[in-house]
Amino acid sequence: MTAEQARRFRDDVLNIVGQIPRGKVTTYGIIAAWTGWPSYSRMVGRTLGYTPEAARRAKAMVMRMEELGFGNCTNTRACEAVCPKNESIANIARLNREFIKAKLAD
């Protein structure tokens, strides 16, 4: 994939995601197919991970957790054990990484 194709792919992904109605879901594979690159589903995920929306979501999740009295989840198994949504330590660690990236970008 050339740099120009990558830019078009990113723009197509963001356009497609923007057209998905609130409350509806689809898969990265379907989005990749709609862009014309059906084997690039992982690239869809990476593309969405670098958007301002990803940073906004991470900050909103942490703020909501603080409102509910959970505080900051650490990358220890203690948080995983008491998580009301049964989130894995891998997802907790990812949220922490995304939150730190978002705060550093502020």
Short mmCIF file of C-alpha atoms in Angstrom, two decimals:
data_model
loop_
_atom_site.label_atom_id
_atom_site.label_comp_id
_atom_site.label_asym_id
_atom_site.label_seq_id
_atom_site.Cartn_x
_atom_site.Cartn_y
_atom_site.Cartn_z
CA MET A 1 0.00 0.00 0.00
CA THR A 2 1.47 3.34 -1.03
CA ALA A 3 1.30 6.47 1.12
CA GLU A 4 -1.47 7.85 -1.10
CA GLN A 5 -3.45 4.61 -0.84
CA ALA A 6 -2.99 4.67 2.94
CA ARG A 7 -4.37 8.22 3.10
CA ARG A 8 -7.37 7.21 0.97
CA PHE A 9 -7.88 4.10 3.13
CA ARG A 10 -7.86 6.24 6.31
CA ASP A 11 -10.29 8.74 4.81
CA ASP A 12 -12.58 5.94 3.60
CA VAL A 13 -12.54 4.23 7.02
CA LEU A 14 -13.40 7.46 8.84
CA ASN A 15 -16.13 8.25 6.31
CA ILE A 16 -17.67 4.77 6.63
CA VAL A 17 -17.54 4.82 10.44
CA GLY A 18 -19.13 8.27 10.45
CA GLN A 19 -22.09 6.87 8.51
CA ILE A 20 -22.82 4.04 10.96
CA PRO A 21 -25.96 5.05 12.87
CA ARG A 22 -25.65 5.51 16.64
CA GLY A 23 -26.42 2.23 18.37
CA LYS A 24 -25.52 0.10 15.34
CA VAL A 25 -22.32 -1.91 15.01
CA THR A 26 -20.28 -3.54 12.29
CA THR A 27 -16.99 -5.39 12.11
CA TYR A 28 -13.57 -4.20 11.04
CA GLY A 29 -13.73 -6.85 8.30
CA ILE A 30 -16.87 -5.37 6.80
CA ILE A 31 -15.42 -1.86 6.95
CA ALA A 32 -12.23 -3.10 5.27
CA ALA A 33 -14.27 -4.75 2.52
CA TRP A 34 -16.23 -1.54 1.93
CA THR A 35 -12.94 0.33 1.45
CA GLY A 36 -11.90 -2.13 -1.22
CA TRP A 37 -9.18 -3.71 0.90
CA PRO A 38 -10.98 -6.77 2.37
CA SER A 39 -7.87 -8.30 3.98
CA TYR A 40 -7.01 -5.11 5.91
CA SER A 41 -9.37 -5.47 8.88
CA ARG A 42 -6.53 -5.06 11.39
CA MET A 43 -5.55 -1.83 9.66
CA VAL A 44 -9.09 -0.55 10.25
CA GLY A 45 -8.55 -1.06 13.99
CA ARG A 46 -5.20 0.70 13.88
CA THR A 47 -6.68 3.57 11.90
CA LEU A 48 -9.45 4.06 14.43
CA GLY A 49 -6.93 3.93 17.28
CA TYR A 50 -5.24 7.09 16.00
CA THR A 51 -8.31 9.29 15.78
CA PRO A 52 -9.36 12.10 18.13
CA GLU A 53 -12.43 9.94 18.87
CA ALA A 54 -10.21 7.29 20.50
CA ALA A 55 -8.71 9.90 22.83
CA ARG A 56 -12.14 11.34 23.65
CA ARG A 57 -13.51 7.88 24.47
CA ALA A 58 -10.58 7.03 26.74
CA LYS A 59 -10.91 10.27 28.70
CA ALA A 60 -14.69 9.88 28.96
CA MET A 61 -14.38 6.31 30.26
CA VAL A 62 -11.89 7.30 32.96
CA MET A 63 -14.03 10.29 34.01
CA ARG A 64 -17.10 8.04 34.24
CA MET A 65 -15.19 5.47 36.30
CA GLU A 66 -14.16 8.24 38.69
CA GLU A 67 -17.78 9.47 38.93
CA LEU A 68 -18.87 5.95 39.87
CA GLY A 69 -16.18 5.74 42.54
CA PHE A 70 -13.88 3.23 40.89
CA GLY A 71 -10.94 5.60 40.68
CA ASN A 72 -8.04 4.86 38.40
CA CYS A 73 -7.69 1.20 37.48
CA THR A 74 -4.12 0.01 37.63
CA ASN A 75 -2.50 -2.73 35.62
CA THR A 76 -2.82 -5.19 38.49
CA ARG A 77 -5.08 -8.18 38.76
CA ALA A 78 -6.88 -6.55 41.72
CA CYS A 79 -8.76 -4.24 39.34
CA GLU A 80 -9.59 -7.13 37.05
CA ALA A 81 -11.05 -9.11 39.97
CA VAL A 82 -13.50 -6.38 41.04
CA CYS A 83 -14.40 -4.92 37.64
CA PRO A 84 -18.21 -4.85 37.31
CA LYS A 85 -17.92 -5.35 33.53
CA ASN A 86 -15.46 -8.26 33.86
CA GLU A 87 -12.85 -6.46 31.77
CA SER A 88 -9.60 -8.31 31.30
CA ILE A 89 -6.28 -6.92 32.49
CA ALA A 90 -5.34 -6.53 28.81
CA ASN A 91 -8.28 -4.17 28.21
CA ILE A 92 -7.59 -2.26 31.43
CA ALA A 93 -3.95 -1.79 30.37
CA ARG A 94 -5.05 -0.64 26.90
CA LEU A 95 -7.42 1.92 28.42
CA ASN A 96 -4.59 3.21 30.63
CA ARG A 97 -2.29 3.55 27.60
CA GLU A 98 -4.96 5.36 25.58
CA PHE A 99 -5.75 7.65 28.51
CA ILE A 100 -2.09 8.60 29.00
CA LYS A 101 -1.67 9.27 25.26
CA ALA A 102 -4.82 11.44 25.27
CA LYS A 103 -3.69 13.44 28.29
CA LEU A 104 -0.23 14.00 26.83
CA ALA A 105 -1.83 15.28 23.62
CA ASP A 106 -3.90 17.88 25.54
#
